[in-house]
Coordinates of C-alpha atoms and ligand atoms in Angstrom, one line a residue:
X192 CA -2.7 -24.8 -9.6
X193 CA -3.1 -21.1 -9.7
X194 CA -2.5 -18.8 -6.8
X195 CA -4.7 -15.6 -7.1
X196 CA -4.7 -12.5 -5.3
X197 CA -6.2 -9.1 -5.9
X198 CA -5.0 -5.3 -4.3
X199 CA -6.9 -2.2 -4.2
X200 CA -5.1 1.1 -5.4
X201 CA -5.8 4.1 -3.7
X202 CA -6.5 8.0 -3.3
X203 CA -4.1 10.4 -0.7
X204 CA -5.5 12.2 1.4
X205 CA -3.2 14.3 3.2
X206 CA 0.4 14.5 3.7
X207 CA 1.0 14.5 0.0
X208 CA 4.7 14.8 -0.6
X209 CA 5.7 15.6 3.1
X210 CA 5.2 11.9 3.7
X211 CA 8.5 11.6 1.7
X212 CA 10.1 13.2 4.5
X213 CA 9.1 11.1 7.9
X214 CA 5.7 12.7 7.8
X215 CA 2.6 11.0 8.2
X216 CA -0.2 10.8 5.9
X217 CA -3.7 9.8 5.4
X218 CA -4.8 7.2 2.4
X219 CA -8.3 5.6 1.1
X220 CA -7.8 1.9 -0.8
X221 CA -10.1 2.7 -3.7
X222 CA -12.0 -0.3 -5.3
X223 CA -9.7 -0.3 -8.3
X224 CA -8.6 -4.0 -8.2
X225 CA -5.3 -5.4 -9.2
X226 CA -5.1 -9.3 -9.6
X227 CA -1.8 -11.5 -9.9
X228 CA -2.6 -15.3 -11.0
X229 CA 0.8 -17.7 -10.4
X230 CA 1.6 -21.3 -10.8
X231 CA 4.5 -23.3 -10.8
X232 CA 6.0 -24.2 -14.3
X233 CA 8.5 -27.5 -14.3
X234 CA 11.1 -25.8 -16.4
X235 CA 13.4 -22.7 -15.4
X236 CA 11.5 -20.1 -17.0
X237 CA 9.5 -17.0 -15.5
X238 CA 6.7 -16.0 -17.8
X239 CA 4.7 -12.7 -17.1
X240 CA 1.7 -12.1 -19.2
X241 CA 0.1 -8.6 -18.0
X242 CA -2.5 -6.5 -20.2
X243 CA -0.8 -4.1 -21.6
X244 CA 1.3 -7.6 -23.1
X245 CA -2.0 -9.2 -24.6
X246 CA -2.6 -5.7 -26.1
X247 CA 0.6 -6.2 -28.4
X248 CA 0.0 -10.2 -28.2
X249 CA 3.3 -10.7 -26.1
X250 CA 4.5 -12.5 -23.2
X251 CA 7.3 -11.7 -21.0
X252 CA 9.9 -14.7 -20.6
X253 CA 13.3 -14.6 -17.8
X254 CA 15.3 -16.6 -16.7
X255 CA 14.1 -18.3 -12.8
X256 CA 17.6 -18.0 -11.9
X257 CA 17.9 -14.5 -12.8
X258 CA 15.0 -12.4 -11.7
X259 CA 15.1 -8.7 -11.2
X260 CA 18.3 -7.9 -12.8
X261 CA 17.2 -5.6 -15.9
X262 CA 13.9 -4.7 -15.3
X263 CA 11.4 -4.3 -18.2
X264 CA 9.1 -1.4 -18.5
X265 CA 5.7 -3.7 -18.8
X266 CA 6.6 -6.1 -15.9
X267 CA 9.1 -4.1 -13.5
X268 CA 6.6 -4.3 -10.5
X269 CA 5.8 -8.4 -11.0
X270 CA 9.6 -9.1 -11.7
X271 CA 10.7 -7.0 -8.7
X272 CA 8.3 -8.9 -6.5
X273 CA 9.0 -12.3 -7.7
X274 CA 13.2 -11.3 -7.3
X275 CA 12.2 -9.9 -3.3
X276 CA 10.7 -12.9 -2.4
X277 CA 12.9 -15.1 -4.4
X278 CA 15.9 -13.5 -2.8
X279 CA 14.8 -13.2 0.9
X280 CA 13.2 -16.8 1.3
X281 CA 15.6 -18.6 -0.5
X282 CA 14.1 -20.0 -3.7
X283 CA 13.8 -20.6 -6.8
X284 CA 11.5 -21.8 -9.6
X285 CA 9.6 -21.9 -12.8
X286 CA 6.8 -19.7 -13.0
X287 CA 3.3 -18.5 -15.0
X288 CA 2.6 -15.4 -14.0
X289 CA -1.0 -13.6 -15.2
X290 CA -2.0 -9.8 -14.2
X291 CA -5.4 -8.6 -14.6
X292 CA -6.2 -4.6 -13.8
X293 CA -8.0 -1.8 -15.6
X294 CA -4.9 0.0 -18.2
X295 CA -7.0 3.4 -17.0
X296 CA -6.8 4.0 -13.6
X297 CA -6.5 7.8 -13.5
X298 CA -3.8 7.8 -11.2
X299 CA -5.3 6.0 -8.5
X300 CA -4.4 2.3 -9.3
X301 CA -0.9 1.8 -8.5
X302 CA 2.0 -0.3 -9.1
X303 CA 2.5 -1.3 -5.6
X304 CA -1.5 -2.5 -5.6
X305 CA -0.2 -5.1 -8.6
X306 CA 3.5 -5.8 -6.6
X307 CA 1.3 -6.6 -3.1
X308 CA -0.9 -8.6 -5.6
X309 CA 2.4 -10.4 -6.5
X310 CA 3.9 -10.8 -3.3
X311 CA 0.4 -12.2 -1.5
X312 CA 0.2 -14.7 -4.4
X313 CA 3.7 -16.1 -4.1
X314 CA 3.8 -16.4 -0.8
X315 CA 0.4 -18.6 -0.6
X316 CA 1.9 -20.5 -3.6
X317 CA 4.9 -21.2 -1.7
X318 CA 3.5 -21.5 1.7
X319 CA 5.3 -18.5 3.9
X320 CA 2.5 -17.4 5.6
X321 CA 3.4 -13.6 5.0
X322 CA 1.2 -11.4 7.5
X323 CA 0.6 -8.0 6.9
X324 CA 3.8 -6.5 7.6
X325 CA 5.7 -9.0 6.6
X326 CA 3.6 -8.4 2.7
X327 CA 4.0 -4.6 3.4
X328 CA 8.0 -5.2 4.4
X329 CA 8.8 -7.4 1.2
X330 CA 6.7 -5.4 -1.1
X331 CA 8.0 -2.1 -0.1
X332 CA 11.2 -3.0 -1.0
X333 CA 10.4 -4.5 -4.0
X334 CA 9.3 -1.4 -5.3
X335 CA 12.0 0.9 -3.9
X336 CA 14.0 -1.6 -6.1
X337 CA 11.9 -0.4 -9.0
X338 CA 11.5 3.4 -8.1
X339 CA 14.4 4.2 -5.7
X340 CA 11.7 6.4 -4.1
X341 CA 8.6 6.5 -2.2
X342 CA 7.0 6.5 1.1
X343 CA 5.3 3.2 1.0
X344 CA 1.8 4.8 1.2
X345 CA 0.2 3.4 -1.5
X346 CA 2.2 -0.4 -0.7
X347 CA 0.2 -0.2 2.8
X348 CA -3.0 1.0 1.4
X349 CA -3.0 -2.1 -1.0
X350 CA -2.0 -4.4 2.1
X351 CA -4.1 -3.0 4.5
X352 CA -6.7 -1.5 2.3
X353 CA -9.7 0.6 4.3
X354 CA -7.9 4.0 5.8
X355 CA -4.7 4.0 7.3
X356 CA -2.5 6.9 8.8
X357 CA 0.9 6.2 7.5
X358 CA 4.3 7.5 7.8
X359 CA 7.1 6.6 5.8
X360 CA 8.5 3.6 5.3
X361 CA 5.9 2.1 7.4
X362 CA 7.4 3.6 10.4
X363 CA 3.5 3.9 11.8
X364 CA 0.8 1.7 9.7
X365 CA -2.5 2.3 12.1
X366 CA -5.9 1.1 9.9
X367 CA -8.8 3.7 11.2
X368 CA -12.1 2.9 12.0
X369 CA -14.1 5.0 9.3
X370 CA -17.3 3.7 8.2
X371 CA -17.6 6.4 4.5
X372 CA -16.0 8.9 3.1
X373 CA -18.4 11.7 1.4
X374 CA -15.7 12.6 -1.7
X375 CA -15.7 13.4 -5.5
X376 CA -13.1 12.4 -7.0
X377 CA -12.3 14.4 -10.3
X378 CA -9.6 13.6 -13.0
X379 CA -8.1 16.3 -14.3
X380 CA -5.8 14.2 -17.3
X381 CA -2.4 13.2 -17.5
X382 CA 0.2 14.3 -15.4
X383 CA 3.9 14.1 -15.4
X384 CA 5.9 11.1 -13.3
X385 CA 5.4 11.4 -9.5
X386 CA 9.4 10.8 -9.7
X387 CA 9.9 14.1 -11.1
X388 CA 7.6 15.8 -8.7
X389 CA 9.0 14.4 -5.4
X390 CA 12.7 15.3 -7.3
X391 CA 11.4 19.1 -8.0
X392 CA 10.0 19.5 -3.7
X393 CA 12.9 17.9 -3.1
X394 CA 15.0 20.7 -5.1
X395 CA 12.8 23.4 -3.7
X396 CA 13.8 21.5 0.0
X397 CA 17.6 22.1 -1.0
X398 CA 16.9 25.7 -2.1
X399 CA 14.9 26.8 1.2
X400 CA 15.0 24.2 3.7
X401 CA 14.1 25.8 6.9
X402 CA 10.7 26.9 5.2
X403 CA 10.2 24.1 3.7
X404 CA 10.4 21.5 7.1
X405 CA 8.6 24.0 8.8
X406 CA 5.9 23.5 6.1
X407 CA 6.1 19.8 6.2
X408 CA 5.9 19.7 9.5
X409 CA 2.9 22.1 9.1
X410 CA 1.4 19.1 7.1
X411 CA 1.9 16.7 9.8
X412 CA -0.6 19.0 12.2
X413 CA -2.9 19.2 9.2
X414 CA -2.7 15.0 8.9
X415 CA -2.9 14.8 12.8
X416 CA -6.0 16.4 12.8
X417 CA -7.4 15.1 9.7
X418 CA -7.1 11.7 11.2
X419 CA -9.5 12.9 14.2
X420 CA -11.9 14.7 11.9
X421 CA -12.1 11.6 10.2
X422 CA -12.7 9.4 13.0
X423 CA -15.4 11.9 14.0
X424 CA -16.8 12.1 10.6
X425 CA -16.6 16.6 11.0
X426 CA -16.3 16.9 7.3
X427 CA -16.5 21.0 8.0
X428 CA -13.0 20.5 9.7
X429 CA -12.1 18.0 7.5
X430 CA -12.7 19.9 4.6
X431 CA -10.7 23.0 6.3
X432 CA -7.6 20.9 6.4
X433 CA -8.5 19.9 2.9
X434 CA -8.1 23.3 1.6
X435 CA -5.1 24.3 4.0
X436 CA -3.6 21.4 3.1
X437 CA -3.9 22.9 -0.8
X438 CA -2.4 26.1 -0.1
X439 CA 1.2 23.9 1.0
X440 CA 0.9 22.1 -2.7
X441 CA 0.4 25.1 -4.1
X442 CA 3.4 26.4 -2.6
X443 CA 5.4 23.7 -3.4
X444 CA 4.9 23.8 -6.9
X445 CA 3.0 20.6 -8.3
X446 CA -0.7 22.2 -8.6
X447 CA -1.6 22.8 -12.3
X448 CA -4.1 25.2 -13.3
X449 CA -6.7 22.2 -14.5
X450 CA -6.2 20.7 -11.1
X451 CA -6.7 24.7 -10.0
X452 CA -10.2 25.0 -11.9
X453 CA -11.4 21.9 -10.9
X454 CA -10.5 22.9 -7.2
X455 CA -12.5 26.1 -7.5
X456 CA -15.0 24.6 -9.2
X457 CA -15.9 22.2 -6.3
X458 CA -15.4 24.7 -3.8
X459 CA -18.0 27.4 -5.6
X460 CA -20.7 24.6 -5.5
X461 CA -20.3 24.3 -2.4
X462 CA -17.5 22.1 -1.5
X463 CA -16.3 22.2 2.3
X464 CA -13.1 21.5 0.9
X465 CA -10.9 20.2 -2.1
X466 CA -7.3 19.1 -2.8
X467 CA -5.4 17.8 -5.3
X468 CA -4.4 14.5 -4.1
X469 CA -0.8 12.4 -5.0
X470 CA 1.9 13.8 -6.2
X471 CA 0.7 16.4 -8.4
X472 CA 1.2 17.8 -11.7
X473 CA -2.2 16.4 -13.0
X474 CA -4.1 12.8 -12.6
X475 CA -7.2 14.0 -9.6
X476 CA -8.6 16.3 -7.3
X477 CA -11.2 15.6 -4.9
X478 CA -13.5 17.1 -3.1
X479 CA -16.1 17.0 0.4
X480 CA -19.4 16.6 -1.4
X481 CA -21.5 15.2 1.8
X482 CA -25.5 14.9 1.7
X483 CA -27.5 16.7 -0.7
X484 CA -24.4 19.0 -1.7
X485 CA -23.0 15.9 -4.0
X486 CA -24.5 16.1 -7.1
X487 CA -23.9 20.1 -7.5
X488 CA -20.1 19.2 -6.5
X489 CA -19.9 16.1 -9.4
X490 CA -21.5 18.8 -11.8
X491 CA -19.0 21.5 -11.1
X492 CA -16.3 19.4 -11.2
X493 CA -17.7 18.1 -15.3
X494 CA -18.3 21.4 -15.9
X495 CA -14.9 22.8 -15.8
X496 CA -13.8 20.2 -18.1
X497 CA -13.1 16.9 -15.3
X498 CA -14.3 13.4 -15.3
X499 CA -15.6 12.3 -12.4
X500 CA -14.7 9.2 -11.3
X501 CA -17.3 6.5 -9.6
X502 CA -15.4 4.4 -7.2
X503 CA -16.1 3.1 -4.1
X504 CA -13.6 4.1 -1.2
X505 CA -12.5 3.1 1.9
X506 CA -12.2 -0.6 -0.3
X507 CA -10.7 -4.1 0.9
X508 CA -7.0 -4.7 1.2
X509 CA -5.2 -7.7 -0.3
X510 CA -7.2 -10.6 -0.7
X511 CA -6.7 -14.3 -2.0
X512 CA -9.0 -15.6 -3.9
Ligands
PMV779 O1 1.0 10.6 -7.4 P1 1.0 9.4 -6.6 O2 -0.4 8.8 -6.4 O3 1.9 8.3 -7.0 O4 1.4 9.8 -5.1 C1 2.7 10.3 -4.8 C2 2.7 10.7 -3.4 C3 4.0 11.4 -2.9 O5 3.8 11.7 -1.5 C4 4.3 12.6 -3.7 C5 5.2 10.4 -3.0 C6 5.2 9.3 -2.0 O6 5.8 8.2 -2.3 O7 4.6 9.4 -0.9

Protein backbone atom coordinates (compact mmCIF):
# COMPACT_ATOMS: atom_id res chain seq x y z
CA UNK A 1 0.00 0.00 0.00
CA UNK A 2 0.87 3.50 -0.99
CA UNK A 3 1.56 6.33 1.48
CA UNK A 4 0.68 9.77 -0.11
CA UNK A 5 1.30 13.17 0.93
CA UNK A 6 1.22 16.43 -0.75
CA UNK A 7 3.17 20.14 0.32
CA UNK A 8 2.48 23.52 -0.74
CA UNK A 9 5.46 25.71 -1.95
CA UNK A 10 5.44 29.14 -1.26
CA UNK A 11 6.01 33.02 -1.83
CA UNK A 12 8.44 35.37 0.84
CA UNK A 13 7.21 37.98 1.96
CA UNK A 14 9.64 39.85 3.90
CA UNK A 15 12.89 39.23 5.40
CA UNK A 16 14.30 38.00 2.12
CA UNK A 17 17.96 37.16 2.70
CA UNK A 18 18.28 38.64 6.27
CA UNK A 19 16.43 35.58 7.42
CA UNK A 20 19.86 33.83 6.62
CA UNK A 21 21.19 35.69 9.28
CA UNK A 22 18.84 34.95 12.61
CA UNK A 23 16.27 37.30 11.19
CA UNK A 24 12.76 36.66 11.03
CA UNK A 25 10.66 36.55 8.07
CA UNK A 26 7.23 36.43 6.79
CA UNK A 27 5.99 33.48 4.15
CA UNK A 28 2.61 32.60 2.25
CA UNK A 29 2.26 28.53 1.31
CA UNK A 30 1.04 29.04 -2.29
CA UNK A 31 -1.30 26.32 -3.73
CA UNK A 32 1.40 24.82 -5.77
CA UNK A 33 1.23 21.20 -4.65
CA UNK A 34 3.97 18.75 -4.29
CA UNK A 35 3.01 15.00 -3.79
CA UNK A 36 5.37 12.00 -2.67
CA UNK A 37 3.57 8.34 -3.14
CA UNK A 38 5.80 5.46 -1.07
CA UNK A 39 5.43 1.79 -0.52
CA UNK A 40 7.40 -0.78 0.72
CA UNK A 41 9.27 -3.09 -1.89
CA UNK A 42 10.43 -6.77 -0.49
CA UNK A 43 13.87 -6.51 -1.99
CA UNK A 44 16.78 -3.97 -0.97
CA UNK A 45 16.26 -1.48 -3.58
CA UNK A 46 15.08 2.33 -3.42
CA UNK A 47 13.42 3.33 -6.60
CA UNK A 48 12.51 7.08 -7.24
CA UNK A 49 10.45 7.86 -10.21
CA UNK A 50 9.83 11.86 -10.31
CA UNK A 51 8.66 13.86 -13.47
CA UNK A 52 11.29 15.23 -14.82
CA UNK A 53 12.40 11.00 -14.86
CA UNK A 54 9.18 10.03 -16.89
CA UNK A 55 10.09 12.92 -19.17
CA UNK A 56 13.39 10.96 -20.24
CA UNK A 57 11.47 7.49 -19.43
CA UNK A 58 13.85 6.74 -16.44
CA UNK A 59 13.69 5.64 -12.98
CA UNK A 60 16.10 6.21 -10.30
CA UNK A 61 17.42 2.91 -8.53
CA UNK A 62 19.87 2.85 -4.92
CA UNK A 63 20.87 0.81 -2.87
CA UNK A 64 18.32 0.69 0.70
CA UNK A 65 21.44 0.30 2.56
CA UNK A 66 23.04 3.21 1.06
CA UNK A 67 20.85 6.20 0.84
CA UNK A 68 22.05 9.77 0.59
CA UNK A 69 25.58 9.19 -0.13
CA UNK A 70 26.02 10.66 -3.80
CA UNK A 71 23.20 12.55 -4.34
CA UNK A 72 21.62 12.77 -7.91
CA UNK A 73 20.54 16.01 -9.47
CA UNK A 74 16.79 14.67 -10.27
CA UNK A 75 16.18 13.02 -6.82
CA UNK A 76 18.57 14.92 -4.32
CA UNK A 77 15.53 16.18 -2.17
CA UNK A 78 13.58 12.56 -2.03
CA UNK A 79 17.00 10.67 -1.47
CA UNK A 80 18.06 13.18 1.22
CA UNK A 81 14.67 12.65 2.99
CA UNK A 82 14.51 9.01 2.79
CA UNK A 83 18.58 8.94 4.22
CA UNK A 84 17.25 11.64 7.34
CA UNK A 85 14.61 9.53 8.36
CA UNK A 86 16.44 6.36 7.53
CA UNK A 87 19.28 7.49 9.61
CA UNK A 88 17.57 9.05 12.67
CA UNK A 89 14.79 6.32 13.31
CA UNK A 90 16.85 3.49 12.70
CA UNK A 91 15.70 1.68 9.60
CA UNK A 92 15.88 0.32 6.67
CA UNK A 93 14.00 -0.93 3.65
CA UNK A 94 13.01 -1.44 0.10
CA UNK A 95 11.21 1.25 -1.35
CA UNK A 96 8.83 2.69 -4.51
CA UNK A 97 8.96 6.07 -4.47
CA UNK A 98 6.58 8.30 -6.99
CA UNK A 99 6.68 12.35 -7.03
CA UNK A 100 4.03 14.30 -8.76
CA UNK A 101 4.42 18.44 -9.05
CA UNK A 102 4.10 20.91 -11.78
CA UNK A 103 8.11 21.02 -13.66
CA UNK A 104 7.06 25.03 -13.90
CA UNK A 105 6.67 26.59 -10.76
CA UNK A 106 8.21 30.01 -11.31
CA UNK A 107 10.14 29.95 -8.37
CA UNK A 108 7.57 29.41 -5.93
CA UNK A 109 7.33 25.52 -5.70
CA UNK A 110 10.22 24.45 -3.77
CA UNK A 111 12.35 21.52 -3.04
CA UNK A 112 11.68 21.46 0.54
CA UNK A 113 7.63 21.36 -0.41
CA UNK A 114 8.66 17.79 -2.30
CA UNK A 115 11.31 16.78 0.77
CA UNK A 116 8.25 17.65 3.57
CA UNK A 117 6.17 15.64 0.97
CA UNK A 118 8.77 12.82 1.51
CA UNK A 119 9.28 13.00 5.07
CA UNK A 120 5.25 13.09 6.01
CA UNK A 121 4.87 10.08 3.64
CA UNK A 122 7.56 7.93 5.29
CA UNK A 123 6.81 8.58 8.42
CA UNK A 124 2.94 7.45 8.08
CA UNK A 125 4.34 4.51 6.12
CA UNK A 126 6.43 3.56 8.95
CA UNK A 127 4.28 4.62 11.72
CA UNK A 128 6.45 7.54 13.72
CA UNK A 129 3.86 9.79 14.29
CA UNK A 130 6.09 12.88 13.20
CA UNK A 131 4.22 16.17 14.45
CA UNK A 132 4.89 19.29 12.98
CA UNK A 133 8.19 20.10 14.31
CA UNK A 134 9.36 16.93 14.46
CA UNK A 135 8.51 16.95 10.05
CA UNK A 136 10.00 20.56 10.08
CA UNK A 137 13.25 19.21 12.35
CA UNK A 138 13.98 16.11 10.03
CA UNK A 139 13.16 17.86 6.87
CA UNK A 140 15.28 20.80 7.51
CA UNK A 141 18.10 18.89 7.83
CA UNK A 142 17.53 16.92 5.08
CA UNK A 143 17.79 19.64 2.93
CA UNK A 144 20.74 21.49 4.57
CA UNK A 145 22.23 17.96 3.61
CA UNK A 146 21.33 18.86 -0.03
CA UNK A 147 22.04 22.70 -0.07
CA UNK A 148 24.42 23.37 2.92
CA UNK A 149 22.33 26.50 3.15
CA UNK A 150 19.11 27.98 4.02
CA UNK A 151 16.96 29.39 6.62
CA UNK A 152 14.27 26.73 6.60
CA UNK A 153 11.54 29.16 5.51
CA UNK A 154 10.26 27.59 2.81
CA UNK A 155 10.60 23.79 4.83
CA UNK A 156 8.09 25.42 7.48
CA UNK A 157 5.82 27.05 4.93
CA UNK A 158 5.40 23.50 3.33
CA UNK A 159 4.84 21.96 7.01
CA UNK A 160 2.82 24.47 8.32
CA UNK A 161 1.45 25.92 5.26
CA UNK A 162 -1.05 29.25 5.82
CA UNK A 163 1.39 32.30 7.01
CA UNK A 164 4.02 31.89 9.37
CA UNK A 165 6.59 34.39 10.90
CA UNK A 166 9.77 32.53 10.80
CA UNK A 167 13.26 32.95 11.85
CA UNK A 168 16.00 30.74 11.00
CA UNK A 169 16.32 27.46 11.57
CA UNK A 170 13.01 27.37 13.00
CA UNK A 171 14.23 29.24 15.96
CA UNK A 172 10.48 30.94 16.02
CA UNK A 173 7.75 29.00 13.78
CA UNK A 174 4.40 31.07 14.83
CA UNK A 175 1.37 30.30 12.08
CA UNK A 176 -0.77 33.80 11.89
CA UNK A 177 -4.19 34.15 11.75
CA UNK A 178 -4.78 35.93 8.21
CA UNK A 179 -7.90 35.20 6.51
CA UNK A 180 -6.45 36.72 2.46
CA UNK A 181 -3.87 38.21 1.05
CA UNK A 182 -4.68 40.97 -1.73
CA UNK A 183 -1.23 40.18 -4.05
CA UNK A 184 -0.19 39.82 -7.74
CA UNK A 185 2.22 37.80 -8.12
CA UNK A 186 4.39 38.50 -11.42
CA UNK A 187 7.18 36.33 -12.96
CA UNK A 188 9.75 38.03 -14.24
CA UNK A 189 11.87 34.65 -15.96
CA UNK A 190 14.65 32.70 -14.95
CA UNK A 191 16.89 33.70 -12.40
CA UNK A 192 20.25 32.50 -11.23
CA UNK A 193 20.62 29.84 -8.07
CA UNK A 194 19.47 31.29 -4.79
CA UNK A 195 22.89 29.64 -3.62
CA UNK A 196 24.80 32.17 -5.50
CA UNK A 197 22.72 34.95 -4.28
CA UNK A 198 22.81 34.31 -0.48
CA UNK A 199 26.96 33.60 -1.35
CA UNK A 200 27.14 37.26 -3.09
CA UNK A 201 25.05 39.19 0.35
CA UNK A 202 27.05 37.13 2.18
CA UNK A 203 30.33 38.57 0.39
CA UNK A 204 28.86 42.10 0.44
CA UNK A 205 28.36 41.05 4.60
CA UNK A 206 32.21 40.32 4.63
CA UNK A 207 33.01 43.51 2.66
CA UNK A 208 30.84 45.98 4.93
CA UNK A 209 29.50 44.30 7.89
CA UNK A 210 28.57 46.95 10.21
CA UNK A 211 26.20 48.37 7.38
CA UNK A 212 25.10 45.48 6.43
CA UNK A 213 23.62 43.98 10.18
CA UNK A 214 22.44 47.27 10.73
CA UNK A 215 20.37 46.72 7.54
CA UNK A 216 19.34 43.30 8.39
CA UNK A 217 18.39 44.24 11.42
CA UNK A 218 16.52 47.10 9.65
CA UNK A 219 14.59 44.16 7.98
CA UNK A 220 13.64 42.57 11.07
CA UNK A 221 11.63 46.02 12.14
CA UNK A 222 10.25 45.93 8.67
CA UNK A 223 9.05 41.96 9.29
CA UNK A 224 7.97 42.98 12.88
CA UNK A 225 5.68 45.29 11.65
CA UNK A 226 4.70 43.55 8.55
CA UNK A 227 3.45 40.77 10.76
CA UNK A 228 1.03 43.29 12.56
CA UNK A 229 -0.18 44.96 9.38
CA UNK A 230 -0.94 41.70 8.29
CA UNK A 231 -2.87 40.66 11.20
CA UNK A 232 -4.71 43.94 10.81
CA UNK A 233 -5.15 43.53 7.18
CA UNK A 234 -3.63 47.75 6.74
CA UNK A 235 -2.37 46.86 3.35
CA UNK A 236 -1.38 50.87 3.06
CA UNK A 237 1.30 50.03 5.77
CA UNK A 238 1.77 46.82 4.52
CA UNK A 239 2.51 47.93 1.29
CA UNK A 240 5.02 50.68 2.80
CA UNK A 241 7.12 48.03 4.22
CA UNK A 242 6.70 46.31 0.89
CA UNK A 243 8.51 48.96 -0.83
CA UNK A 244 11.07 49.75 2.09
CA UNK A 245 11.65 46.51 2.26
CA UNK A 246 12.77 46.80 -1.77
CA UNK A 247 15.03 49.58 -1.26
CA UNK A 248 17.34 46.90 1.27
CA UNK A 249 17.29 44.30 -1.91
CA UNK A 250 18.16 46.80 -4.01
CA UNK A 251 20.98 47.59 -2.00
CA UNK A 252 22.15 44.41 -1.55
CA UNK A 253 22.46 43.60 -4.98
CA UNK A 254 19.97 40.71 -6.21
CA UNK A 255 17.18 43.11 -7.88
CA UNK A 256 17.41 42.83 -11.79
CA UNK A 257 16.15 45.46 -13.97
CA UNK A 258 13.04 43.08 -15.19
CA UNK A 259 12.17 42.48 -11.61
CA UNK A 260 12.81 46.62 -11.50
CA UNK A 261 10.15 47.25 -14.42
CA UNK A 262 7.83 44.99 -13.15
CA UNK A 263 8.13 46.72 -9.69
CA UNK A 264 7.44 50.14 -11.16
CA UNK A 265 4.99 48.95 -13.29
CA UNK A 266 2.77 47.77 -10.28
CA UNK A 267 3.54 50.69 -8.37
CA UNK A 268 2.39 53.29 -11.36
CA UNK A 269 -1.04 51.45 -11.52
CA UNK A 270 -1.46 52.04 -8.39
CA UNK A 271 0.16 49.51 -6.27
CA UNK A 272 0.52 50.34 -2.45
CA UNK A 273 3.53 48.45 -2.58
CA UNK A 274 5.76 45.84 -4.53
CA UNK A 275 8.86 43.62 -3.86
CA UNK A 276 10.74 41.24 -5.36
CA UNK A 277 10.22 38.29 -3.27
CA UNK A 278 13.03 35.12 -2.66
CA UNK A 279 16.23 35.34 -3.22
CA UNK A 280 16.50 37.47 -6.14
CA UNK A 281 18.15 37.65 -9.35
CA UNK A 282 14.91 36.94 -11.36
CA UNK A 283 11.83 34.25 -10.79
CA UNK A 284 8.75 36.95 -9.14
CA UNK A 285 7.76 40.10 -7.92
CA UNK A 286 4.59 40.81 -6.26
CA UNK A 287 2.52 43.41 -5.57
CA UNK A 288 -0.61 44.90 -3.06
CA UNK A 289 -3.36 44.95 -5.63
CA UNK A 290 -6.53 45.13 -3.03
CA UNK A 291 -10.23 45.86 -4.26
CA UNK A 292 -10.94 47.37 -7.48
CA UNK A 293 -7.11 48.39 -7.94
CA UNK A 294 -6.41 44.48 -9.02
CA UNK A 295 -7.00 44.27 -12.40
CA UNK A 296 -5.03 47.61 -13.42
CA UNK A 297 -2.07 46.10 -11.13
CA UNK A 298 -2.27 42.38 -13.20
CA UNK A 299 -2.31 44.61 -16.48
CA UNK A 300 0.79 46.60 -15.61
CA UNK A 301 2.53 43.91 -14.47
CA UNK A 302 1.77 41.88 -18.40
CA UNK A 303 2.43 44.99 -19.85
CA UNK A 304 5.97 45.40 -18.96
CA UNK A 305 6.62 42.10 -20.27
CA UNK A 306 5.56 39.56 -16.84
CA UNK A 307 3.25 36.71 -16.44
CA UNK A 308 1.08 36.86 -13.98
CA UNK A 309 0.66 34.04 -11.98
CA UNK A 310 -3.04 32.73 -10.70
CA UNK A 311 -2.48 30.94 -7.43
CA UNK A 312 -4.23 30.80 -4.51
CA UNK A 313 -2.22 31.97 -1.21
CA UNK A 314 -2.26 31.62 2.15
CA UNK A 315 -2.79 27.52 1.00
CA UNK A 316 -2.81 24.24 3.23
CA UNK A 317 0.36 22.78 4.79
CA UNK A 318 1.36 19.04 4.49
CA UNK A 319 -1.35 16.80 4.09
CA UNK A 320 -1.84 12.95 3.81
CA UNK A 321 -3.94 11.81 1.59
O1 LIG B 1 14.66 32.30 -3.99
P1 LIG B 1 14.03 31.42 -2.97
O2 LIG B 1 12.54 31.33 -3.11
O3 LIG B 1 14.69 30.09 -2.89
O4 LIG B 1 14.23 32.12 -1.55
C1 LIG B 1 15.50 32.31 -0.96
C2 LIG B 1 15.35 33.15 0.28
C3 LIG B 1 16.65 33.51 0.98
O5 LIG B 1 16.31 34.29 2.14
C4 LIG B 1 17.53 34.35 0.08
C5 LIG B 1 17.44 32.27 1.40
C6 LIG B 1 16.83 31.51 2.57
O6 LIG B 1 17.12 30.30 2.68
O7 LIG B 1 16.13 32.09 3.40
Amino acid sequence: MAVTASAPGKLLLLGDHAVVYDRPCLVTAVDIRYQASISKQDDSTIEIDTPELRQQAKTYRISAQHPGKHYTKETAFVEAAIAQVFREYDLQSGLSVVTQGPVVSYGLGSSSAITVAAVAALSSLFDLRLDKAELFRVAYAAVLDVQGTGSGFDVASAVYGRTVYFVTGGATIEPLPVDSLPFVIGYSGEKVSTTNLVGEVRKLRERQPAIVNRMFGVSREIVDSGKEQLLNGDWSAFGDLMNLHQGLLDAWGVNTLQLATLIAAARDAGALGAKLSGAGGGDCMFAVGDGEKRVAVEQAVRDAGGEVVDVALNAEGVQLL
